[in-house]
mmCIF file of C-alpha atoms and ligand atoms in Angstrom:
data_model
loop_
_atom_site.group_PDB
_atom_site.id
_atom_site.type_symbol
_atom_site.label_atom_id
_atom_site.label_comp_id
_atom_site.label_asym_id
_atom_site.label_seq_id
_atom_site.Cartn_x
_atom_site.Cartn_y
_atom_site.Cartn_z
ATOM 1 C CA UNK A 18 37.280 109.464 114.424
ATOM 2 C CA UNK A 19 36.339 107.875 117.714
ATOM 3 C CA UNK A 20 34.342 104.946 116.326
ATOM 4 C CA UNK A 21 37.196 104.120 113.963
ATOM 5 C CA UNK A 22 39.785 104.145 116.751
ATOM 6 C CA UNK A 23 37.460 102.105 118.939
ATOM 7 C CA UNK A 24 37.147 99.425 116.271
ATOM 8 C CA UNK A 25 40.922 99.370 115.885
ATOM 9 C CA UNK A 26 41.333 98.989 119.643
ATOM 10 C CA UNK A 27 38.737 96.203 119.769
ATOM 11 C CA UNK A 28 40.523 94.421 116.963
ATOM 12 C CA UNK A 29 43.878 94.594 118.744
ATOM 13 C CA UNK A 30 42.246 93.402 121.982
ATOM 14 C CA UNK A 31 40.525 90.495 120.219
ATOM 15 C CA UNK A 32 43.833 89.413 118.688
ATOM 16 C CA UNK A 33 45.735 89.634 121.962
ATOM 17 C CA UNK A 34 42.962 87.732 123.814
ATOM 18 C CA UNK A 35 43.629 84.689 121.685
ATOM 19 C CA UNK A 36 47.392 85.083 121.451
ATOM 20 C CA UNK A 37 47.487 86.348 117.875
ATOM 21 C CA UNK A 38 49.656 89.115 116.483
ATOM 22 C CA UNK A 39 47.275 92.031 115.715
ATOM 23 C CA UNK A 40 49.280 92.860 112.592
ATOM 24 C CA UNK A 41 48.192 89.512 111.084
ATOM 25 C CA UNK A 42 44.618 90.806 110.816
ATOM 26 C CA UNK A 43 43.692 93.518 108.324
ATOM 27 C CA UNK A 44 40.722 95.767 108.979
ATOM 28 C CA UNK A 45 38.614 96.428 105.879
ATOM 29 C CA UNK A 46 36.532 99.581 106.375
ATOM 30 C CA UNK A 47 33.269 98.877 104.536
ATOM 31 C CA UNK A 48 32.158 102.223 103.147
ATOM 32 C CA UNK A 49 29.198 101.192 100.975
ATOM 33 C CA UNK A 50 26.339 103.710 101.086
ATOM 34 C CA UNK A 51 28.628 106.281 102.707
ATOM 35 C CA UNK A 52 29.879 109.406 100.968
ATOM 36 C CA UNK A 53 33.388 110.565 100.101
ATOM 37 C CA UNK A 54 33.017 113.164 102.861
ATOM 38 C CA UNK A 55 32.412 110.391 105.377
ATOM 39 C CA UNK A 56 35.275 108.288 104.019
ATOM 40 C CA UNK A 57 37.895 111.076 104.034
ATOM 41 C CA UNK A 58 38.253 111.385 107.839
ATOM 42 C CA UNK A 59 38.853 107.631 108.068
ATOM 43 C CA UNK A 60 41.550 107.915 105.401
ATOM 44 C CA UNK A 61 43.048 110.862 107.277
ATOM 45 C CA UNK A 62 43.080 108.725 110.423
ATOM 46 C CA UNK A 63 45.342 106.290 108.583
ATOM 47 C CA UNK A 64 42.986 103.613 107.241
ATOM 48 C CA UNK A 65 44.004 102.413 103.783
ATOM 49 C CA UNK A 66 41.936 99.269 103.139
ATOM 50 C CA UNK A 67 38.296 99.748 102.114
ATOM 51 C CA UNK A 68 35.475 97.491 100.982
ATOM 52 C CA UNK A 69 32.645 98.323 98.601
ATOM 53 C CA UNK A 70 29.923 96.037 97.308
ATOM 54 C CA UNK A 71 28.868 97.747 94.082
ATOM 55 C CA UNK A 72 31.168 98.474 91.151
ATOM 56 C CA UNK A 73 29.444 101.647 89.943
ATOM 57 C CA UNK A 74 29.182 103.221 93.386
ATOM 58 C CA UNK A 75 32.819 102.370 94.130
ATOM 59 C CA UNK A 76 33.934 103.876 90.836
ATOM 60 C CA UNK A 77 32.148 107.132 91.570
ATOM 61 C CA UNK A 78 33.688 107.454 95.025
ATOM 62 C CA UNK A 79 37.098 105.856 94.778
ATOM 63 C CA UNK A 80 38.475 106.938 91.402
ATOM 64 C CA UNK A 81 39.424 110.328 92.896
ATOM 65 C CA UNK A 82 40.310 108.938 96.320
ATOM 66 C CA UNK A 83 42.757 106.445 94.791
ATOM 67 C CA UNK A 84 44.547 109.261 92.979
ATOM 68 C CA UNK A 85 44.861 111.192 96.208
ATOM 69 C CA UNK A 86 45.892 108.136 98.267
ATOM 70 C CA UNK A 87 47.944 105.892 95.949
ATOM 71 C CA UNK A 88 48.388 103.131 98.550
ATOM 72 C CA UNK A 89 44.655 102.778 99.112
ATOM 73 C CA UNK A 90 43.570 99.127 98.711
ATOM 74 C CA UNK A 91 40.018 98.554 97.558
ATOM 75 C CA UNK A 92 38.233 95.213 98.032
ATOM 76 C CA UNK A 93 35.124 94.163 96.138
ATOM 77 C CA UNK A 94 32.923 92.418 98.698
ATOM 78 C CA UNK A 95 29.583 92.343 96.850
ATOM 79 C CA UNK A 96 28.091 90.155 94.151
ATOM 80 C CA UNK A 97 29.804 90.742 90.805
ATOM 81 C CA UNK A 98 27.730 90.774 87.612
ATOM 82 C CA UNK A 99 29.598 89.529 84.538
ATOM 83 C CA UNK A 100 28.945 92.792 82.667
ATOM 84 C CA UNK A 101 30.773 94.682 85.451
ATOM 85 C CA UNK A 102 33.892 92.502 85.466
ATOM 86 C CA UNK A 103 35.892 94.819 83.214
ATOM 87 C CA UNK A 104 35.308 97.865 85.427
ATOM 88 C CA UNK A 105 35.858 95.799 88.563
ATOM 89 C CA UNK A 106 39.281 94.575 87.416
ATOM 90 C CA UNK A 107 40.292 98.118 86.464
ATOM 91 C CA UNK A 108 39.244 99.662 89.783
ATOM 92 C CA UNK A 109 39.571 97.122 92.593
ATOM 93 C CA UNK A 110 42.743 95.671 94.094
ATOM 94 C CA UNK A 111 41.216 92.521 95.569
ATOM 95 C CA UNK A 112 38.109 90.580 94.462
ATOM 96 C CA UNK A 113 36.518 88.771 97.413
ATOM 97 C CA UNK A 114 33.420 87.432 95.691
ATOM 98 C CA UNK A 115 34.367 84.813 93.122
ATOM 99 C CA UNK A 116 31.137 82.856 93.474
ATOM 100 C CA UNK A 117 30.441 81.036 90.200
ATOM 101 C CA UNK A 118 32.262 79.660 87.202
ATOM 102 C CA UNK A 119 31.047 82.295 84.686
ATOM 103 C CA UNK A 120 32.462 85.083 86.799
ATOM 104 C CA UNK A 121 35.721 83.185 87.394
ATOM 105 C CA UNK A 122 36.161 82.758 83.630
ATOM 106 C CA UNK A 123 35.397 86.398 82.898
ATOM 107 C CA UNK A 124 37.758 87.554 85.643
ATOM 108 C CA UNK A 125 40.573 85.375 84.331
ATOM 109 C CA UNK A 126 40.088 86.747 80.777
ATOM 110 C CA UNK A 127 39.850 90.340 81.870
ATOM 111 C CA UNK A 128 42.883 90.130 84.170
ATOM 112 C CA UNK A 129 44.945 88.851 81.235
ATOM 113 C CA UNK A 130 43.659 91.651 78.997
ATOM 114 C CA UNK A 131 44.416 94.338 81.557
ATOM 115 C CA UNK A 132 47.547 92.614 82.849
ATOM 116 C CA UNK A 133 46.197 93.063 86.386
ATOM 117 C CA UNK A 134 46.375 89.768 88.261
ATOM 118 C CA UNK A 135 44.416 90.653 91.379
ATOM 119 C CA UNK A 136 44.312 88.492 94.482
ATOM 120 C CA UNK A 137 40.907 86.767 94.706
ATOM 121 C CA UNK A 138 38.825 85.094 97.388
ATOM 122 C CA UNK A 139 36.222 82.417 96.799
ATOM 123 C CA UNK A 140 32.938 83.314 98.481
ATOM 124 C CA UNK A 141 31.574 80.298 100.318
ATOM 125 C CA UNK A 142 27.884 79.998 101.124
ATOM 126 C CA UNK A 143 28.577 78.267 104.441
ATOM 127 C CA UNK A 144 24.901 78.251 105.374
ATOM 128 C CA UNK A 145 23.827 76.718 102.033
ATOM 129 C CA UNK A 146 21.166 79.417 101.778
ATOM 130 C CA UNK A 147 19.315 79.113 98.469
ATOM 131 C CA UNK A 148 18.880 82.842 97.907
ATOM 132 C CA UNK A 149 22.498 83.663 98.699
ATOM 133 C CA UNK A 150 25.460 83.766 96.343
ATOM 134 C CA UNK A 151 28.587 81.749 97.023
ATOM 135 C CA UNK A 152 29.833 78.232 96.474
ATOM 136 C CA UNK A 153 28.277 75.657 98.796
ATOM 137 C CA UNK A 154 30.877 74.150 101.089
ATOM 138 C CA UNK A 155 30.941 70.649 99.580
ATOM 139 C CA UNK A 156 31.757 72.122 96.153
ATOM 140 C CA UNK A 157 34.457 74.504 97.336
ATOM 141 C CA UNK A 158 37.399 72.182 96.686
ATOM 142 C CA UNK A 159 36.427 71.378 93.093
ATOM 143 C CA UNK A 160 35.552 75.016 92.390
ATOM 144 C CA UNK A 161 38.924 76.158 93.729
ATOM 145 C CA UNK A 162 40.657 73.655 91.443
ATOM 146 C CA UNK A 163 38.806 75.138 88.446
ATOM 147 C CA UNK A 164 39.795 78.670 89.454
ATOM 148 C CA UNK A 165 43.438 77.636 89.672
ATOM 149 C CA UNK A 166 43.214 76.025 86.222
ATOM 150 C CA UNK A 167 41.907 79.331 84.903
ATOM 151 C CA UNK A 168 44.985 80.997 86.362
ATOM 152 C CA UNK A 169 43.185 83.023 89.025
ATOM 153 C CA UNK A 170 45.298 84.041 91.989
ATOM 154 C CA UNK A 171 43.114 82.571 94.740
ATOM 155 C CA UNK A 172 44.502 83.658 98.100
ATOM 156 C CA UNK A 173 41.661 82.772 100.451
ATOM 157 C CA UNK A 174 38.001 82.259 101.281
ATOM 158 C CA UNK A 175 35.298 84.646 102.460
ATOM 159 C CA UNK A 176 31.868 84.083 103.977
ATOM 160 C CA UNK A 177 28.812 85.954 105.223
ATOM 161 C CA UNK A 178 27.029 83.743 107.764
ATOM 162 C CA UNK A 179 23.201 83.641 107.733
ATOM 163 C CA UNK A 180 21.873 86.580 109.777
ATOM 164 C CA UNK A 181 20.000 84.447 112.281
ATOM 165 C CA UNK A 182 22.738 81.878 112.927
ATOM 166 C CA UNK A 183 25.527 81.768 115.460
ATOM 167 C CA UNK A 184 28.471 82.858 113.320
ATOM 168 C CA UNK A 185 31.128 80.682 114.993
ATOM 169 C CA UNK A 186 30.349 77.364 113.228
ATOM 170 C CA UNK A 187 30.414 79.166 109.871
ATOM 171 C CA UNK A 188 33.785 80.737 110.627
ATOM 172 C CA UNK A 189 35.118 77.357 111.772
ATOM 173 C CA UNK A 190 33.902 75.692 108.572
ATOM 174 C CA UNK A 191 35.524 78.391 106.429
ATOM 175 C CA UNK A 192 38.802 77.889 108.248
ATOM 176 C CA UNK A 193 38.642 74.126 107.784
ATOM 177 C CA UNK A 194 38.034 74.519 104.030
ATOM 178 C CA UNK A 195 40.882 77.014 103.685
ATOM 179 C CA UNK A 196 43.192 74.606 105.471
ATOM 180 C CA UNK A 197 42.255 71.768 103.118
ATOM 181 C CA UNK A 198 43.060 74.049 100.198
ATOM 182 C CA UNK A 199 46.221 75.353 101.775
ATOM 183 C CA UNK A 200 44.924 78.940 101.460
ATOM 184 C CA UNK A 201 46.214 81.490 103.930
ATOM 185 C CA UNK A 202 43.611 84.246 103.924
ATOM 186 C CA UNK A 203 40.202 84.201 105.631
ATOM 187 C CA UNK A 204 37.849 87.151 105.170
ATOM 188 C CA UNK A 205 35.184 86.806 107.852
ATOM 189 C CA UNK A 206 33.585 88.856 110.605
ATOM 190 C CA UNK A 207 31.569 92.079 110.405
ATOM 191 C CA UNK A 208 30.568 94.771 112.955
ATOM 192 C CA UNK A 209 28.615 92.393 115.180
ATOM 193 C CA UNK A 210 30.944 89.434 115.228
ATOM 194 C CA UNK A 211 34.482 90.369 114.218
ATOM 195 C CA UNK A 212 36.051 89.496 117.611
ATOM 196 C CA UNK A 213 34.698 85.928 117.232
ATOM 197 C CA UNK A 214 36.031 85.780 113.684
ATOM 198 C CA UNK A 215 39.472 86.832 114.956
ATOM 199 C CA UNK A 216 39.361 84.006 117.517
ATOM 200 C CA UNK A 217 38.585 81.569 114.729
ATOM 201 C CA UNK A 218 41.400 82.701 112.457
ATOM 202 C CA UNK A 219 40.209 85.670 110.365
ATOM 203 C CA UNK A 220 43.023 87.456 108.520
ATOM 204 C CA UNK A 221 40.630 90.116 107.177
ATOM 205 C CA UNK A 222 37.569 91.505 108.952
ATOM 206 C CA UNK A 223 35.008 93.631 107.089
ATOM 207 C CA UNK A 224 33.552 96.317 109.341
ATOM 208 C CA UNK A 225 31.058 98.936 108.177
ATOM 209 C CA UNK A 226 28.436 100.071 110.682
ATOM 210 C CA UNK A 227 30.768 100.110 113.708
ATOM 211 C CA UNK A 228 33.020 102.597 111.875
ATOM 212 C CA UNK A 229 30.649 104.693 109.752
ATOM 213 C CA UNK A 230 27.340 104.314 111.586
ATOM 214 C CA UNK A 231 24.052 103.031 110.176
ATOM 215 C CA UNK A 232 23.613 102.971 106.412
ATOM 216 C CA UNK A 233 20.686 104.973 105.095
ATOM 217 C CA UNK A 234 18.931 102.837 102.478
ATOM 218 C CA UNK A 235 16.127 105.342 101.940
HETATM 219 C C1 PLP B 25 27.975 95.501 104.305
HETATM 220 C C2 PLP B 25 28.925 94.385 104.419
HETATM 221 C C3 PLP B 25 29.798 94.265 105.516
HETATM 222 C C4 PLP B 25 29.799 95.222 106.695
HETATM 223 O O1 PLP B 25 28.715 94.971 107.522
HETATM 224 P P1 PLP B 25 28.531 95.755 108.922
HETATM 225 O O2 PLP B 25 27.570 94.917 109.660
HETATM 226 O O3 PLP B 25 28.011 97.105 108.586
HETATM 227 O O4 PLP B 25 29.861 95.815 109.570
HETATM 228 C C5 PLP B 25 30.698 93.217 105.525
HETATM 229 N N1 PLP B 25 30.747 92.328 104.507
HETATM 230 C C6 PLP B 25 29.933 92.407 103.445
HETATM 231 C C7 PLP B 25 30.044 91.394 102.373
HETATM 232 C C8 PLP B 25 28.999 93.435 103.367
HETATM 233 O O5 PLP B 25 28.180 93.485 102.290
#
């Protein structure tokens, strides 16, 4: 698993470069569009935290894998439809994409029903892109307050910067918002920019392509 070990090395180097303890940053291996056969070697190499963006696909791949590797931690990093909330709460260990009030309400209900109070992140649309999900930055504080009222265990913020932008200002904004909210966790940085995200305070980085190679959308 050379690409996996390379990413791990780059992550450690990025942390050390800015005087951070590498163990304060968790690598999420984003395995969407990749098969169980591609995921297994990464598990065998010791990786235990994975990210998937679709509930159905994750269920098909990870139900068996979670039985085989009980300490596997699965993060939902994609848009969550309200009709998938039940399955999502049953399968995932962390929900990173709380992005609107309807889904926050459904999650809170379902977590009570299943007695599974999963850590959640609020997804922030730091670029205020109209087509993109996420809470716009100026509404993040009031949205977080609503989530807390609902009883959600909000541990941090996540963002996906606009593809054509410099990521650094988006990461800096996310960090500023998390500080205002007194939230510890920051999920930011992907294959192309995770070292910058580490510099700017990421506690989780979500890396797909650099570990698994290109996704085949055909
Ligand atoms: C696909 C995806 C990633 C991983 O992107 P890469 O560029 O392949 O590393 C990270 N975060 C989210 C939300 C994703 O959907």
